[in-house]
Tab-separated table of C-alpha atoms in Angstrom:
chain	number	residue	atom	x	y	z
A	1	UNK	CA	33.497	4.115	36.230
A	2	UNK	CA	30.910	5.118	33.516
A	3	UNK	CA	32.835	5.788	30.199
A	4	UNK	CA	33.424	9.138	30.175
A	5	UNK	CA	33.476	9.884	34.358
A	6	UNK	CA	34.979	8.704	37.469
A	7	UNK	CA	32.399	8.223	40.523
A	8	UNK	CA	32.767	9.626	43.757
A	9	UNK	CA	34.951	7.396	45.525
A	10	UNK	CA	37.734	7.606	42.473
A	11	UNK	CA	37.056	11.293	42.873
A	12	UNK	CA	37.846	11.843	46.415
A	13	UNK	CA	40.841	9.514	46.411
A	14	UNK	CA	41.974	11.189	43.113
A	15	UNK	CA	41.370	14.709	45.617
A	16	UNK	CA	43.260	13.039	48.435
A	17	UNK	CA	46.241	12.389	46.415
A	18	UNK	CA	45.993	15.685	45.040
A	19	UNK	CA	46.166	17.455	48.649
A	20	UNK	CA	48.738	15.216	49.828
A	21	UNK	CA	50.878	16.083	46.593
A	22	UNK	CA	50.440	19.220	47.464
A	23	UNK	CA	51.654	19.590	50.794
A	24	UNK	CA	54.284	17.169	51.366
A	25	UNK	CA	55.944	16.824	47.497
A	26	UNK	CA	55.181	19.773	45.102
A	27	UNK	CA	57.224	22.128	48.172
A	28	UNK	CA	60.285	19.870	48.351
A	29	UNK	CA	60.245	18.161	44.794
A	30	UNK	CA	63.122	20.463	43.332
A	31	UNK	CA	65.379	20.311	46.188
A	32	UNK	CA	65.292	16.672	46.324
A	33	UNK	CA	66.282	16.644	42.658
A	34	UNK	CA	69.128	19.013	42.612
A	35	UNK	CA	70.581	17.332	45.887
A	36	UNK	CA	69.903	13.692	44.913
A	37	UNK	CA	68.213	12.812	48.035
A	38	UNK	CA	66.039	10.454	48.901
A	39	UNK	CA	62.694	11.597	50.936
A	40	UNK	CA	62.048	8.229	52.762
A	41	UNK	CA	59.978	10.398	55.618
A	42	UNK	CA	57.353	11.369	52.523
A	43	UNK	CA	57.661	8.224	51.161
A	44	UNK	CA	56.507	6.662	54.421
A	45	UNK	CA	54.037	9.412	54.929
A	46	UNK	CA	52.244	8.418	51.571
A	47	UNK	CA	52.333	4.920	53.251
A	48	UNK	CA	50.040	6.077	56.201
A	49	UNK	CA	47.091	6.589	53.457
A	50	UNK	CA	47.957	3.312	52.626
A	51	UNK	CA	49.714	4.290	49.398
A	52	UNK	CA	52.463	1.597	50.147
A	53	UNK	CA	49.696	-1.616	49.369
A	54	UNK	CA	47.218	0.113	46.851
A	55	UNK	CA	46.017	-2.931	44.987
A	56	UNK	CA	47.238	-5.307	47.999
A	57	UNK	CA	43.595	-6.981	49.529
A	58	UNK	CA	42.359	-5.798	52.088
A	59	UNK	CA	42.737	-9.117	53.648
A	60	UNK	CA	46.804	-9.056	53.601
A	61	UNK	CA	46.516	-5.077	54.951
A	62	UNK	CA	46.489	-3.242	51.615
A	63	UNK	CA	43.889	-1.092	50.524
A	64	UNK	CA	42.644	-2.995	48.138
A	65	UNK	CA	41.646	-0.869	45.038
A	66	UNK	CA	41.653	-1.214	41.349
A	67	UNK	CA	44.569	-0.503	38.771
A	68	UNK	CA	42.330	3.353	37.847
A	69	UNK	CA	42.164	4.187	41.407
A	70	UNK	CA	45.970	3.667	41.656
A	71	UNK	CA	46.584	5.345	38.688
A	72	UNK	CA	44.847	8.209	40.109
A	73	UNK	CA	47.107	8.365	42.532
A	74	UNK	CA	50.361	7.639	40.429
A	75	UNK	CA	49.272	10.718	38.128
A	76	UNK	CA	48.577	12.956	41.687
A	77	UNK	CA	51.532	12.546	42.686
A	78	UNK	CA	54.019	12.608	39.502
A	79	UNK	CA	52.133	16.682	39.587
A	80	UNK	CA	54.841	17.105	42.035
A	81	UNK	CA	57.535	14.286	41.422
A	82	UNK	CA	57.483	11.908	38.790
A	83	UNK	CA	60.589	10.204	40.442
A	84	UNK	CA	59.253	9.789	43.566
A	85	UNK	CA	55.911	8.728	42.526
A	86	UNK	CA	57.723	6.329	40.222
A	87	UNK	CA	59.416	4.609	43.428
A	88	UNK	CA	56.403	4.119	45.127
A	89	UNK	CA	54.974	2.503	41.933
A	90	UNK	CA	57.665	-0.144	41.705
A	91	UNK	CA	57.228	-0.925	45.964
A	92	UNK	CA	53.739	-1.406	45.034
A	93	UNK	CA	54.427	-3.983	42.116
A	94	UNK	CA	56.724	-5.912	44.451
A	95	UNK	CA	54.349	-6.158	47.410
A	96	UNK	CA	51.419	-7.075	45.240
A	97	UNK	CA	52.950	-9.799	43.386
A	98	UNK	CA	53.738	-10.670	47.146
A	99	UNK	CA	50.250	-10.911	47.955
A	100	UNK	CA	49.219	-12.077	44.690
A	101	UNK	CA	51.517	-15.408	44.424
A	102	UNK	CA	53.010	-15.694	47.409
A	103	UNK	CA	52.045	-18.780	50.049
A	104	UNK	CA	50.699	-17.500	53.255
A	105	UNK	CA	54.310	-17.716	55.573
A	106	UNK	CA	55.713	-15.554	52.486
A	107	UNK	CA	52.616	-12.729	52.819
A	108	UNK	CA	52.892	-13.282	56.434
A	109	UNK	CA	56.481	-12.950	56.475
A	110	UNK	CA	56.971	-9.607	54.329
A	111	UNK	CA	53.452	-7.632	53.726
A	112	UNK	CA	53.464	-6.187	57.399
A	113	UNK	CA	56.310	-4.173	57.220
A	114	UNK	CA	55.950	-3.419	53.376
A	115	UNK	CA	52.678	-1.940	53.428
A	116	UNK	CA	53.490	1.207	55.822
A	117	UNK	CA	57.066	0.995	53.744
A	118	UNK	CA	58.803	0.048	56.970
A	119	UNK	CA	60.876	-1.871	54.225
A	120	UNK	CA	60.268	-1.167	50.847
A	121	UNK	CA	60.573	-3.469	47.911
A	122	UNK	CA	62.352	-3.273	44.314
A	123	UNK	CA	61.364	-5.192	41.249
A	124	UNK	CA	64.682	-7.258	39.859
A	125	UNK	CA	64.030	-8.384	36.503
A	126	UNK	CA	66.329	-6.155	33.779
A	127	UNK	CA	70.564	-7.864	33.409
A	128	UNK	CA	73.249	-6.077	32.248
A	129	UNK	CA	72.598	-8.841	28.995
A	130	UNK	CA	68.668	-9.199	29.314
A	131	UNK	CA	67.061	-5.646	28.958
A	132	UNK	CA	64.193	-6.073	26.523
A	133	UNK	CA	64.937	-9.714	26.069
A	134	UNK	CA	63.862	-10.410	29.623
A	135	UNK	CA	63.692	-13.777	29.069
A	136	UNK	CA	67.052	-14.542	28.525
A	137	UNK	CA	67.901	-13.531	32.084
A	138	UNK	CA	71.114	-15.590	33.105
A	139	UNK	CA	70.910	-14.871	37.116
A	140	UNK	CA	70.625	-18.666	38.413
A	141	UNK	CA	69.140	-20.054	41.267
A	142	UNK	CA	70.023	-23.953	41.981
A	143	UNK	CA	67.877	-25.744	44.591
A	144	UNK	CA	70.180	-27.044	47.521
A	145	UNK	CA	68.251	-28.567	50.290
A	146	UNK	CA	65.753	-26.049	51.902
A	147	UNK	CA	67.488	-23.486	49.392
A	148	UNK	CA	68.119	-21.710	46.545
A	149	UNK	CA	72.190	-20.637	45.959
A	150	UNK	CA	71.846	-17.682	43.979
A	151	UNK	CA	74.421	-15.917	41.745
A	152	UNK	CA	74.200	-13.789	39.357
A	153	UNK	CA	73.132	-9.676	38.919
A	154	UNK	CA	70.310	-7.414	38.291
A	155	UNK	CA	70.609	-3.512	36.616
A	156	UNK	CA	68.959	-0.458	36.639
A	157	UNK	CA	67.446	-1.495	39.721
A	158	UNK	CA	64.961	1.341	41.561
A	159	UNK	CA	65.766	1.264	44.880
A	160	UNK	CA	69.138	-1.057	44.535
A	161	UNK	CA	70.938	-0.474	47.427
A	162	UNK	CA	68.471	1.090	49.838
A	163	UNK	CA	65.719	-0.867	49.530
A	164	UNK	CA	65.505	-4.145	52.075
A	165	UNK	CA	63.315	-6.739	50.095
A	166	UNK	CA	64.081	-7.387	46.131
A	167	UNK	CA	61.494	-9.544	44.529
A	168	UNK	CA	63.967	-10.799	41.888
A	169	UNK	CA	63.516	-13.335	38.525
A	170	UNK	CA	65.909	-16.123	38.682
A	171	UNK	CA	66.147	-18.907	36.403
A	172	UNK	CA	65.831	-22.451	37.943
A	173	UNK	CA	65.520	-24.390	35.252
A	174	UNK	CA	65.883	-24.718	31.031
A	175	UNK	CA	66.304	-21.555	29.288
A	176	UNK	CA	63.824	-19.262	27.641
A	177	UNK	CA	60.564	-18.162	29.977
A	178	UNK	CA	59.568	-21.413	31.366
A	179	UNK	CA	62.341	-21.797	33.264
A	180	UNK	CA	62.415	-18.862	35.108
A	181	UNK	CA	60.790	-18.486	39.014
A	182	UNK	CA	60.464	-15.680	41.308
A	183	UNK	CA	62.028	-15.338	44.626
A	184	UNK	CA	61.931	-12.512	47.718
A	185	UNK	CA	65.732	-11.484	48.422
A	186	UNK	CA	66.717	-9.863	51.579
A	187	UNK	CA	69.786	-7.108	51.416
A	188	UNK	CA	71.005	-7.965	54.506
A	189	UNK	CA	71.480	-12.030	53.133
A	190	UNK	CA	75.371	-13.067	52.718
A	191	UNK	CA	76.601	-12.585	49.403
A	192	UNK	CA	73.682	-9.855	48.616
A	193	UNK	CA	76.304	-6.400	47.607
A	194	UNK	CA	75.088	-3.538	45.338
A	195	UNK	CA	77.005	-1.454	42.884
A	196	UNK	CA	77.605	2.340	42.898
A	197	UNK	CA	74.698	4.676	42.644
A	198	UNK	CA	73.907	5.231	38.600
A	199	UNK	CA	74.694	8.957	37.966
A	200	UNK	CA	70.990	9.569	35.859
A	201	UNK	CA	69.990	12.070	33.354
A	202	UNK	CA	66.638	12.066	35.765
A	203	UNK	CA	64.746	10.358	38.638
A	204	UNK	CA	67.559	11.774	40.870
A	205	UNK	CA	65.276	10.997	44.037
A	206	UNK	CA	65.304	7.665	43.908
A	207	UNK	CA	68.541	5.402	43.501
A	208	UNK	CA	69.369	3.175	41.306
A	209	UNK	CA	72.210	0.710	41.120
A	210	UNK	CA	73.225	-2.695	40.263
A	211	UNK	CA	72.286	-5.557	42.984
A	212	UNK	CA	74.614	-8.884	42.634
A	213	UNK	CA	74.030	-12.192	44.229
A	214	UNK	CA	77.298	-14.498	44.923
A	215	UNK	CA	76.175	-17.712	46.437
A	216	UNK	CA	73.249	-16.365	48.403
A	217	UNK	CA	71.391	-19.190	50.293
A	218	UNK	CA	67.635	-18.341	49.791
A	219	UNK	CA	65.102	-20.694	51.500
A	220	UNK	CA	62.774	-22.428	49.114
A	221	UNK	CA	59.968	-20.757	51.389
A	222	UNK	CA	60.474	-17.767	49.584
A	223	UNK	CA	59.579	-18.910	46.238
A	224	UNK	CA	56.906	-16.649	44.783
A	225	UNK	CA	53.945	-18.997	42.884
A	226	UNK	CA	55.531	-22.256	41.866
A	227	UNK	CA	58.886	-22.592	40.017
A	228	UNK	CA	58.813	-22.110	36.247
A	229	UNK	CA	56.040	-19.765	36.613
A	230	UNK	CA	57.947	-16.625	37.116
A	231	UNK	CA	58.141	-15.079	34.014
A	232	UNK	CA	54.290	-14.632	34.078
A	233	UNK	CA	54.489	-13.326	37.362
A	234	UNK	CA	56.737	-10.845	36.126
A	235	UNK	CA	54.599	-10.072	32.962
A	236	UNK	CA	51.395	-9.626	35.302
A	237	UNK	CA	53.203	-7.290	37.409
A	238	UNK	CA	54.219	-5.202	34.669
A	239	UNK	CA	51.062	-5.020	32.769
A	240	UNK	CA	50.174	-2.952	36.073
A	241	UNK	CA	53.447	-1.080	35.873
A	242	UNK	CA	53.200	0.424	32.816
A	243	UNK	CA	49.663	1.853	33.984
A	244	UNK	CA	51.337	3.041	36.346
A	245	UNK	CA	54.422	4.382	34.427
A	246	UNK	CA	51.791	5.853	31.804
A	247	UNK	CA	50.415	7.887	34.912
A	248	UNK	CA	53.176	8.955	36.147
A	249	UNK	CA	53.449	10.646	32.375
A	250	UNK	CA	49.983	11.858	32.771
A	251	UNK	CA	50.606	13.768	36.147
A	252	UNK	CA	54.400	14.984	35.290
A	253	UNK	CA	52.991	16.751	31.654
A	254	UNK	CA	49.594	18.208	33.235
A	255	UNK	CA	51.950	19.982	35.752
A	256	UNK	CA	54.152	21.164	32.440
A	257	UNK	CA	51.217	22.432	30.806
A	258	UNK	CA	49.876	24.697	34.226
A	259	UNK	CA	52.815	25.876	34.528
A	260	UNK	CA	53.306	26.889	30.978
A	261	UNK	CA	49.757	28.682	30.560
A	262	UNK	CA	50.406	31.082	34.151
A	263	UNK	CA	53.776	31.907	32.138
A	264	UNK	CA	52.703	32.790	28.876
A	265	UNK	CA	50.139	35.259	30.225
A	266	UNK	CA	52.731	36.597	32.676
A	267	UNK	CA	55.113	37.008	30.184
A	268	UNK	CA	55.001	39.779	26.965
A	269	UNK	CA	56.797	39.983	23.944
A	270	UNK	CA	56.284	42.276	21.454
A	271	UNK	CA	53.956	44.454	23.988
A	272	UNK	CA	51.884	41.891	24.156
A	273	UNK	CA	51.309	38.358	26.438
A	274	UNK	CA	52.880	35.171	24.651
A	275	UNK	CA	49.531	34.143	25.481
A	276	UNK	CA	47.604	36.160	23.104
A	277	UNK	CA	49.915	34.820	19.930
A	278	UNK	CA	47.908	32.387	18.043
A	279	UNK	CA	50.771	30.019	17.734
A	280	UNK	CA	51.003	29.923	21.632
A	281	UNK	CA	47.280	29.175	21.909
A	282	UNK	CA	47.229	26.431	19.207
A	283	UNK	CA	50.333	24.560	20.428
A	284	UNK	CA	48.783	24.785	23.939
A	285	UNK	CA	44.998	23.160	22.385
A	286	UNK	CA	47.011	20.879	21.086
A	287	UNK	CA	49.386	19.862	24.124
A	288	UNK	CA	46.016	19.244	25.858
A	289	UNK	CA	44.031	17.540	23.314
A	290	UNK	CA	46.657	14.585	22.928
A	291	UNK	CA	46.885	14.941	26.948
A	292	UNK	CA	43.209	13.872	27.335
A	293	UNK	CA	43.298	11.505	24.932
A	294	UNK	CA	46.040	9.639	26.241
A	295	UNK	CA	44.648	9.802	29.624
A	296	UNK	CA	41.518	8.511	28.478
A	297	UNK	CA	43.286	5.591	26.822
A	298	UNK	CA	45.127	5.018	30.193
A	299	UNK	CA	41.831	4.944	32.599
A	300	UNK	CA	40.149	2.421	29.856
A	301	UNK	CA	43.174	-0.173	29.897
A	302	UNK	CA	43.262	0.496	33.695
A	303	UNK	CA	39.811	-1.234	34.012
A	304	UNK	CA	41.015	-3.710	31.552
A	305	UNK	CA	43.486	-4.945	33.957
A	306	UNK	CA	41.640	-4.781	36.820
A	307	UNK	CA	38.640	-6.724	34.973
A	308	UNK	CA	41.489	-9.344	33.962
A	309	UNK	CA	40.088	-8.428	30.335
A	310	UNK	CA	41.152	-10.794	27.880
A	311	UNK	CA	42.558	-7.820	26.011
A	312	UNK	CA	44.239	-6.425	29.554
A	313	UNK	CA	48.062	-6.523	28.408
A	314	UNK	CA	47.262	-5.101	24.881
A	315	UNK	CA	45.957	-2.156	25.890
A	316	UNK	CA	48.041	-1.287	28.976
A	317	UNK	CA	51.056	-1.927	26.303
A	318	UNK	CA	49.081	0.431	23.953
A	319	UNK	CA	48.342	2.825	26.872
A	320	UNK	CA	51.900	2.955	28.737
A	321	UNK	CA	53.317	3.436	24.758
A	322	UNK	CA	50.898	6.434	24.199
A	323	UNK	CA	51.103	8.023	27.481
A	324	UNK	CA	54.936	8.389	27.853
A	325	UNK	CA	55.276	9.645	23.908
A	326	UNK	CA	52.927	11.929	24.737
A	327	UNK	CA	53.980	12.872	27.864
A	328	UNK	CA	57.135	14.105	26.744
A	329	UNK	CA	56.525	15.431	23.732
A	330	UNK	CA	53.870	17.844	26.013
A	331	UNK	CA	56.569	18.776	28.070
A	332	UNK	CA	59.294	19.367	25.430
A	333	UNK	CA	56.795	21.875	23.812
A	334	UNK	CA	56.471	23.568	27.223
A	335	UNK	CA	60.250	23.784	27.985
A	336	UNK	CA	59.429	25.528	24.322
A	337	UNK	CA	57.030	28.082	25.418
A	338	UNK	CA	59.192	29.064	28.495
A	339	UNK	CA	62.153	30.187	26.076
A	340	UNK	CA	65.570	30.530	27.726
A	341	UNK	CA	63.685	30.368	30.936
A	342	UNK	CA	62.584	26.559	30.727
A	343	UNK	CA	66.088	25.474	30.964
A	344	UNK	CA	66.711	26.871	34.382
A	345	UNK	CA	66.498	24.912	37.042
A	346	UNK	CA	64.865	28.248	38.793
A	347	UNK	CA	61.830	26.591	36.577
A	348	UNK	CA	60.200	22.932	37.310
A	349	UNK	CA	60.056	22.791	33.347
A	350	UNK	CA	63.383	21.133	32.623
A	351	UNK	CA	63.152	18.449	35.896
A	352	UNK	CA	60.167	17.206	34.404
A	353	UNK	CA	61.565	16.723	30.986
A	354	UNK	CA	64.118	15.066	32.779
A	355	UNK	CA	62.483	12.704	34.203
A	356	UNK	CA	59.648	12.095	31.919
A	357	UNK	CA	61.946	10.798	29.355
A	358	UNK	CA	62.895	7.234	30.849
A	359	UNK	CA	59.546	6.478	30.860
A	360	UNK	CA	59.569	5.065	27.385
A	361	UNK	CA	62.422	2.667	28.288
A	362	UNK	CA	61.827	1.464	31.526
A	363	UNK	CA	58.671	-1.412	32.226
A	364	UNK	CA	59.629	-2.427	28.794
A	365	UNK	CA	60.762	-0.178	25.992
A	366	UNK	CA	58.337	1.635	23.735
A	367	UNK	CA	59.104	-0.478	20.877
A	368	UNK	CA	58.313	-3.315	22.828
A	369	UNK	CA	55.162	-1.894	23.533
A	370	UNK	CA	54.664	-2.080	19.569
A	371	UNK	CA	55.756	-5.395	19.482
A	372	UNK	CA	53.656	-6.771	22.258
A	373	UNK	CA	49.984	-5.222	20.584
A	374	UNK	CA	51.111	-6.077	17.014
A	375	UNK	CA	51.980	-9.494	17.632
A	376	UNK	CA	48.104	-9.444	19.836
A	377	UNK	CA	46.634	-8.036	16.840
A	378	UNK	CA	48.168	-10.847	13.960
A	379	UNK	CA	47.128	-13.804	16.286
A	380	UNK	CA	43.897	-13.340	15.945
């Protein structure tokens, strides 16, 4: 990537994204809202261009590309879903920390099936008492034998409930970050249960619900890098997450903003187009402008993290922080410009500004973000 361009290869998987989008999400994306379903089929049909292992290597299956080329793909696809490209986001964090950490039997063990999303993978890190203060997560794992016994529960959890593979933070040892390691969970373990689907403001095709661990036996084989060290797992996974997240932003307000320029020239007031209102035209420049520039923030930390730039998990805090603001305040101004009409469901205006508005919570809240590049900024 030069500064200002993507090459041809980012371009045509960028295009490929774009088509897919097209025919197999934009179509059904409202329908799968309103009726809270889940579209495993398109799910698993994004998984055939090997959208289930984007950044896995090519040597474990995946498709091995960079943190811009998946946020390419994150921001194609949020044009016609944000929740569902959201989902397939979090699978990808799981399975790459897989690859990324895990021993061989572990990669051997799990990456086949979750790379074509045969079995799809959540991320378990957020408690009921350990939201922004991840590391004060109290879910315990105590070595017994060739085991871990696990108790303990996870919330908010994308996927809880459906999903068949939960890469879950546990603590093993003192408290605070150190003592916390990373283990692959099977739903169909004893003592694995789930609570009752979250009823959401948004993201209503995906679910969501508590997972809870009472006494589950997990062999020590399925330890993810070496104990104590997950926490920075964790953190590593989510400095590509909130790329990701930011993208999702990216794709979800772009959509808002097509939309919202065909119906301003459609529609008249006054005899004339709300296009052709000065107002109209500014707030739309300006919708835009902060669009690109957030974008443009997003593709630079992408690189960043793919580089393993020293500055990596300042910028994709600074970038995730900038693209969901701006995300939603683009498509609050376009639920604007559609009137009464924008909060209809007959429009795709309010779904989007639905769903676009967790995005500065979840992968760590935007005043975390703050937190995490101020305190980068004082140490130095």
């Amino acid at each position: 990537m030069t500064q200002y361009d993507l090459t041809d290869d980012q371009r045509a998987i960028q295009e490929m994204a774009q088509r897919f989008t097209a025919d197999a999400i934009t179509p059904h994306a409202a329908e799968w809202d309103e009726k809270h379903i889940f579209p495993r089929d398109a799910i698993r049909a994004a998984a055939e261009l090997g959208f289930g292992g984007i950044y896995v290597s090519e040597e474990a299956g995946g498709i091995g590309l960079g943190r811009l080329e998946a946020a390419l793909i994150m921001e194609a696809m949020a044009y016609g879903c944000p929740s569902t490209s959201a989902f397939i986001s979090i699978h990808n964090m799981g399975a790459w920390m897989i690859d990324r950490f895990g021993s061989q039997a572990v990669k051997d063990k799990y990456l086949p099936d979750l790379i074509p999303m045969a079995r799809m993978a959540s991320y378990c890190l957020t408690e009921a008492g350990a939201g922004s203060d991840a590391a004060a997560l109290k879910t315990r794992a105590v070595r017994d034998g060739n085991h871990y016994v696990v108790t303990g529960s996870k919330q908010f959890i994308s996927g809880g409930g459906e999903n068949d593979v939960y890469v879950v933070m546990v603590r093993t040892g003192e408290d605070g970050p150190k003592g916390i390691s990373c283990l692959v969970i099977e739903k169909d373990m004893a003592g694995v249960s789930f609570g009752a689907q979250e009823r959401k403001l948004g993201w209503h095709s995906q679910p969501t619900a508590q997972v809870n661990f009472d006494g589950v036996r997990v062999p020590v084989a399925n330890l993810v890098g070496g104990e104590g060290e997950g926490f920075r797992i964790a953190m590593m996974g989510l400095d590509g997450g909130r790329l990701n997240i930011g993208a999702c932003s990216l794709g979800g307000a772009q959509r808002c903003i097509d939309e919202t320029v065909q119906y301003t020239k459609d529609r008249r007031q006054f005899g004339v187009a709300v296009a052709d209102f000065q107002n109209t035209q500014f707030t739309l420049a300006d919708m835009q402008t902060e669009l690109e520039a957030a974008r443009t923030l997003l593709y630079a930390a992408a690189v960043k993290v793919t580089d393993n730039a020293p500055d990596k998990t300042r910028f994709a805090a600074m970038a995730k922080r900038f693209a969901t603001d701006t995300g939603s305040s683009v498509v609050d101004r376009a639920l604007q410009l559609h009137g009464g009409y924008g909060y209809l469901m007959d429009y795709p205006i309010e779904r989007f500004w639905r769903d676009l508005r967790v995005h500065s919570i979840l992968e760590g809240t935007n005043q975390v973000m703050r937190m995490i590049v101020a305190r980068d900024m004082l140490r130095q």
